[in-house]
CSV table of C-alpha atoms in Angstrom, one decimal:
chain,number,residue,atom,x,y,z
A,1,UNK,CA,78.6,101.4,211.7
A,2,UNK,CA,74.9,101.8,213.3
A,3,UNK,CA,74.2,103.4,215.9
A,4,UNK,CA,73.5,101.1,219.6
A,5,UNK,CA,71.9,103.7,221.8
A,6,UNK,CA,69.1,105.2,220.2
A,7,UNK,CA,70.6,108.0,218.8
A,8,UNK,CA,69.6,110.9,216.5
A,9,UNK,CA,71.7,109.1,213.4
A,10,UNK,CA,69.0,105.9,214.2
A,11,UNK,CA,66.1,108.4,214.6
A,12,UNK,CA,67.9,110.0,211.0
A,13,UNK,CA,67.8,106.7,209.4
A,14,UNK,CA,64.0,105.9,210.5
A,15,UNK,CA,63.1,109.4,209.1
A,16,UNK,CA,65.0,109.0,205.8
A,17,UNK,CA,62.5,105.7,205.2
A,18,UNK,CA,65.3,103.4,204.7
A,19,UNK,CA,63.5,101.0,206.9
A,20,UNK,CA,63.8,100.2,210.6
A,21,UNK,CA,67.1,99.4,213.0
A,22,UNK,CA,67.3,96.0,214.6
A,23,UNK,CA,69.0,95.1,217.3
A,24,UNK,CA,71.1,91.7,218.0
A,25,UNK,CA,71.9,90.4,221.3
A,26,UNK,CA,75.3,91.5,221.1
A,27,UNK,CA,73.9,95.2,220.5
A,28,UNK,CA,75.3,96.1,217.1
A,29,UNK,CA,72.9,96.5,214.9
A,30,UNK,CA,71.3,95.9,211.2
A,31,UNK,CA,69.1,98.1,208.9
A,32,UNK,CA,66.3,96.9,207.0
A,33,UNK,CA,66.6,98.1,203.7
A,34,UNK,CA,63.3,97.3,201.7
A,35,UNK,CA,64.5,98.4,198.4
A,36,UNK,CA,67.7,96.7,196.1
A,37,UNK,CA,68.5,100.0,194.0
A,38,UNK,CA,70.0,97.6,191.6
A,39,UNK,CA,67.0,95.7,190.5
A,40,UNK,CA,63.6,96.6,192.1
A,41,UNK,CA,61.6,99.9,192.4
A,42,UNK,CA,59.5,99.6,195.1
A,43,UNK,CA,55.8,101.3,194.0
A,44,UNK,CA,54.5,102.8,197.0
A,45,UNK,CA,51.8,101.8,199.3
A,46,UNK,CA,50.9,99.1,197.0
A,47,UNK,CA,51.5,95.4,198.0
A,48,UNK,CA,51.9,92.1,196.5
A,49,UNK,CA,51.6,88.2,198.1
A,50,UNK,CA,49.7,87.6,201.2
A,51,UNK,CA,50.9,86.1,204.3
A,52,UNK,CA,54.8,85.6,205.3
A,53,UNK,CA,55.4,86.2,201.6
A,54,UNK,CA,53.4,89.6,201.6
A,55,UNK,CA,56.1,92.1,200.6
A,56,UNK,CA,55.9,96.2,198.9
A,57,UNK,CA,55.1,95.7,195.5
A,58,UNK,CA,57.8,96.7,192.5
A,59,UNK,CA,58.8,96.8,189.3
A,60,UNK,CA,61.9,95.0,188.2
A,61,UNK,CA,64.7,96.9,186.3
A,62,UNK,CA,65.7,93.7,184.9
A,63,UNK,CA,63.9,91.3,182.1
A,64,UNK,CA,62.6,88.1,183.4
A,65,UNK,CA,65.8,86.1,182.3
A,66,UNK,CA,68.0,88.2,183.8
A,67,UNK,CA,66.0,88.1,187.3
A,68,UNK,CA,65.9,84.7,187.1
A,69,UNK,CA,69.7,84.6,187.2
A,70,UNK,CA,70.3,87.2,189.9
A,71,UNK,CA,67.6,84.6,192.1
A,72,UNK,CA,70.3,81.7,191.6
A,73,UNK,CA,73.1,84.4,192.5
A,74,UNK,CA,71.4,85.4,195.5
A,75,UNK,CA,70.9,81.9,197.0
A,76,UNK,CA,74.2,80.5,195.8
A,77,UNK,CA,76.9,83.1,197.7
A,78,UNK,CA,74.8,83.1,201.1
A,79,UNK,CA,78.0,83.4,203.3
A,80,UNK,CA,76.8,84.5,206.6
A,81,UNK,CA,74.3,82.6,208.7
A,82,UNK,CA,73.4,79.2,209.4
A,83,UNK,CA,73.4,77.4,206.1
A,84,UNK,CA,70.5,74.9,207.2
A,85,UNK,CA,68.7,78.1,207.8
A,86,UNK,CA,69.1,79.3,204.4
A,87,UNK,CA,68.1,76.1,202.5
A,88,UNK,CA,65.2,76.2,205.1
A,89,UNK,CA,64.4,80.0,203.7
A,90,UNK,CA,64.6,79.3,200.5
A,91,UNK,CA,62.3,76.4,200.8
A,92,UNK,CA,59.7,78.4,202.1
A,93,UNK,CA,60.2,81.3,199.5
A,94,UNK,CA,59.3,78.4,197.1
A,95,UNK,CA,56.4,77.1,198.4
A,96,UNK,CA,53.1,78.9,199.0
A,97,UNK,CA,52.3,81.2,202.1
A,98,UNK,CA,50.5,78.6,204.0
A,99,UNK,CA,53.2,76.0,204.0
A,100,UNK,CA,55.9,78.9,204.1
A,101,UNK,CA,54.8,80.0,207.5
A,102,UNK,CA,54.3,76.4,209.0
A,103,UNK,CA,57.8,75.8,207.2
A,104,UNK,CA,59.5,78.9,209.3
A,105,UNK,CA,57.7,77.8,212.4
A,106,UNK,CA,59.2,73.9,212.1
A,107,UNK,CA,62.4,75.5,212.0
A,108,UNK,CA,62.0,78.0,214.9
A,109,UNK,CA,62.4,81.0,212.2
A,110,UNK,CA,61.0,83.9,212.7
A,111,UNK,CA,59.5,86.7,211.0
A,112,UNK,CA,60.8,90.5,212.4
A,113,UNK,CA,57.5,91.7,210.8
A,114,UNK,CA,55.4,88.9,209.6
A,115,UNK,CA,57.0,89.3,206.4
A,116,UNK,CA,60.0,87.1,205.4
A,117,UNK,CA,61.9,89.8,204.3
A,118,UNK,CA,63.4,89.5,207.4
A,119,UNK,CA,63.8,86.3,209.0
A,120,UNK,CA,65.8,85.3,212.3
A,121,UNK,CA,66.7,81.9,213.6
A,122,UNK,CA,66.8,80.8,217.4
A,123,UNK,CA,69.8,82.6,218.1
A,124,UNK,CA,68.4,86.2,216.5
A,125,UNK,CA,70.6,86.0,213.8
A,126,UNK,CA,68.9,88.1,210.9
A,127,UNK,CA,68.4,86.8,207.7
A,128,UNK,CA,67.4,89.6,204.6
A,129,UNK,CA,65.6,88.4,202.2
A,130,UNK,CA,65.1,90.9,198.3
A,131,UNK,CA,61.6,91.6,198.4
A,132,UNK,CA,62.2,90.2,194.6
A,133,UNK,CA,63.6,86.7,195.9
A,134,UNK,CA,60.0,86.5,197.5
A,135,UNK,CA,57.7,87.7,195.0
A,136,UNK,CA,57.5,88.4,191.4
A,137,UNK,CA,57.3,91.9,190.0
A,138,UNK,CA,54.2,93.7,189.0
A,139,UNK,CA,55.8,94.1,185.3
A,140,UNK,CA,59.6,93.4,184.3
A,141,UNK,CA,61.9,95.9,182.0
A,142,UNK,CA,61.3,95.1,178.7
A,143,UNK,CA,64.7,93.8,176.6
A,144,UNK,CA,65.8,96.6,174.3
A,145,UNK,CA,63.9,94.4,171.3
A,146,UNK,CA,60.6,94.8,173.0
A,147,UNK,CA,61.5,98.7,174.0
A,148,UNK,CA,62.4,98.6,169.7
A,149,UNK,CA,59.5,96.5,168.5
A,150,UNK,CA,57.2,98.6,170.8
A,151,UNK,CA,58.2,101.9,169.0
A,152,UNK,CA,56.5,103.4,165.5
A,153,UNK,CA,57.6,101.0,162.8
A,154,UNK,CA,60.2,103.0,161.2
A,155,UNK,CA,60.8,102.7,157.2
A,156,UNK,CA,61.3,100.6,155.3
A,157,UNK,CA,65.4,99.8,154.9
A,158,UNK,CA,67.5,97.4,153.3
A,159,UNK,CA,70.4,95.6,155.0
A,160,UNK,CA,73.0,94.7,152.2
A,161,UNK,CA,75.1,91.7,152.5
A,162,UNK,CA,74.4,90.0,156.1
A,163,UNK,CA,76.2,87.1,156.7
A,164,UNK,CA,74.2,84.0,158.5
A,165,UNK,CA,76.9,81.7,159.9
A,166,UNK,CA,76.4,78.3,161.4
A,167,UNK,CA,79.6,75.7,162.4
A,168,UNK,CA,80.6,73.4,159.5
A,169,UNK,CA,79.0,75.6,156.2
A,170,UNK,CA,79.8,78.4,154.6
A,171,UNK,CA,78.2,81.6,155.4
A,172,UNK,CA,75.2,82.2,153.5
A,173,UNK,CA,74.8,85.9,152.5
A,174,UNK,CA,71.5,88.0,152.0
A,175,UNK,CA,70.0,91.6,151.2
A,176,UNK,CA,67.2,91.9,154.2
A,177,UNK,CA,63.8,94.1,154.0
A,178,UNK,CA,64.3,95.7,157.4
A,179,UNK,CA,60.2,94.7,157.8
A,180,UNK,CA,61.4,91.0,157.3
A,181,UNK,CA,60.5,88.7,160.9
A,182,UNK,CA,63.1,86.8,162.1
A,183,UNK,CA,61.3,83.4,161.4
A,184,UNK,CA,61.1,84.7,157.8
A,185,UNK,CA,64.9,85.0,157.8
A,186,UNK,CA,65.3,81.8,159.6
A,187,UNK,CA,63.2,79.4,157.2
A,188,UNK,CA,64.9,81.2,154.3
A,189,UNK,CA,68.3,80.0,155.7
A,190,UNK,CA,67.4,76.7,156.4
A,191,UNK,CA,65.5,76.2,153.2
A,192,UNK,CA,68.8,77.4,151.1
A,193,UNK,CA,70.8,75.2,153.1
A,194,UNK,CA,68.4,72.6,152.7
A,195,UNK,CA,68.1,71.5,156.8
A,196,UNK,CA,65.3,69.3,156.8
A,197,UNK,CA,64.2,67.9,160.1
A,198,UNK,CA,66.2,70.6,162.1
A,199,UNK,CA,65.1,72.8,164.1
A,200,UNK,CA,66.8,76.6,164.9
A,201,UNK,CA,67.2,79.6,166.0
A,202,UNK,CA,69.3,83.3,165.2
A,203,UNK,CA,71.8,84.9,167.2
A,204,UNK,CA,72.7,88.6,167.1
A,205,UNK,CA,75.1,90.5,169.2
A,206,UNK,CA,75.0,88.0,171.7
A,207,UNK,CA,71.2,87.7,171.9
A,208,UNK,CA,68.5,85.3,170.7
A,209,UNK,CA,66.7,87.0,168.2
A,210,UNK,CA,63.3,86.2,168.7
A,211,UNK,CA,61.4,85.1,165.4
A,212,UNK,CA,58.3,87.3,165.6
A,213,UNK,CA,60.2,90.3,165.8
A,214,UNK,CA,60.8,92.2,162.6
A,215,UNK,CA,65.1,93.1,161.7
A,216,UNK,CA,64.9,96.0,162.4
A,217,UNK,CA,64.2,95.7,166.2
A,218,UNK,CA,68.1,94.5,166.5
A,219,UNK,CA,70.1,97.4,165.4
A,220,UNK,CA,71.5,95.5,162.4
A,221,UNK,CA,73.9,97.4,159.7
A,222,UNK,CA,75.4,96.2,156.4
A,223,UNK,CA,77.6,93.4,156.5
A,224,UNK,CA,77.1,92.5,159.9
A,225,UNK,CA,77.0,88.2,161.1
A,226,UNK,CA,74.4,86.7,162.1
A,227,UNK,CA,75.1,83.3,164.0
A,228,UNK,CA,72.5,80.3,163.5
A,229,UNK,CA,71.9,77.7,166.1
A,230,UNK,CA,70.8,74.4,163.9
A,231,UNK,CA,69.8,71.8,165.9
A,232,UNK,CA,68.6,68.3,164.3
A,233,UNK,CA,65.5,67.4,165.5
């Protein structure tokens, strides 16, 4: 619990830079904590956005998809607070400073430091907001096929008898140059399973293998499946 009177543990806190202790009318109190450990490293003394939406600056430990889901998480299990006042939030976080601020004001929201990451209605009752909800990152965490791709090409291997697998047809096996692109691999299949007018795409391990990258960005091994998505156009 936080402490109500001032104390050395609120002075500790200050000190510790986990960000300032507010205090509700009823005297209990809530700690602004600027960073979430779990997908943002805050860079320091650097800032990004301008106005209500001007937040820290960070880098996201998450790729762009991923972040994008964790937004609709974060809006979607909002179970404290006015839920007017979160549609209202989220409306501003969406729209650009200017018409985020006159937004807040319409709505008698505040801001507990001109920033939205913290936001109160009429009745002081806080409302955090992730610094990445408001703004995007200065760069994202690149997939482990970028972190791959990104790395000395390595030689020059051959992947024996990999399966591509697609609902209906047979699998279709192949030897693979390691330095062969995933597009390659993909207009081979279709070609030898004569798809004309579709359209596709490869799945690995759970992943969309994108068709730039070479094979041996995806940690692929003899015999393993590949799954192909074939879509007619």
């Amino acid at each position: 619990m936080g402490c109500t009177n001032g104390t050395a543990g609120e002075d500790s806190r200050r000190r510790n830079g986990d960000g300032p202790i507010i205090r509700r009318p009823d005297r209990s109190t809530i700690e602004v904590v600027l960073e979430n450990k779990e997908i943002e490293y805050v860079l320091k003394d650097e800032e990004t956005g301008s106005g209500v939406k001007k937040t820290p600056a960070y880098e996201c430990k998450k790729s762009k998809e991923e972040l994008i889901r964790w937004r609709e998480e974060f809006w979607e299990t909002r179970t404290t607070g006015n839920p007017e006042v979160w549609m209202v939030i989220r409306q501003a976080v969406e729209s650009s400073p200017e018409d985020a601020a006159a937004i807040l004001k319409a709505a008698d929201v505040s801001t507990y430091t001109g920033s939205m990451i913290l936001c109160m209605d009429r009745d002081k009752v806080p409302y955090r907001i992730p610094i990445c909800v408001i703004n995007e990152p200065v760069r994202f965490r690149p997939t482990k096929e970028e972190e791959l791709a990104s790395r000395e090409k390595p030689p020059e291997v051959e992947f024996k008898a990999i399966k591509v697998r697609t609902i209906g047809k047979d699998d279709r096996e192949y030897d693979l140059s390691s330095y062969m692109t995933v597009q390659e691999l993909l207009d081979q299949y279709m070609e030898d399973m004569e798809f004309t007018d579709h359209k596709g795409l490869l799945i690995y391990d759970g992943r969309v293998m994108k068709n730039e990258f070479c094979l041996y960005a995806f940690r692929l091994a003899d015999e393993m499946v590949i799954q192909a998505m074939i879509i007619k156009e």
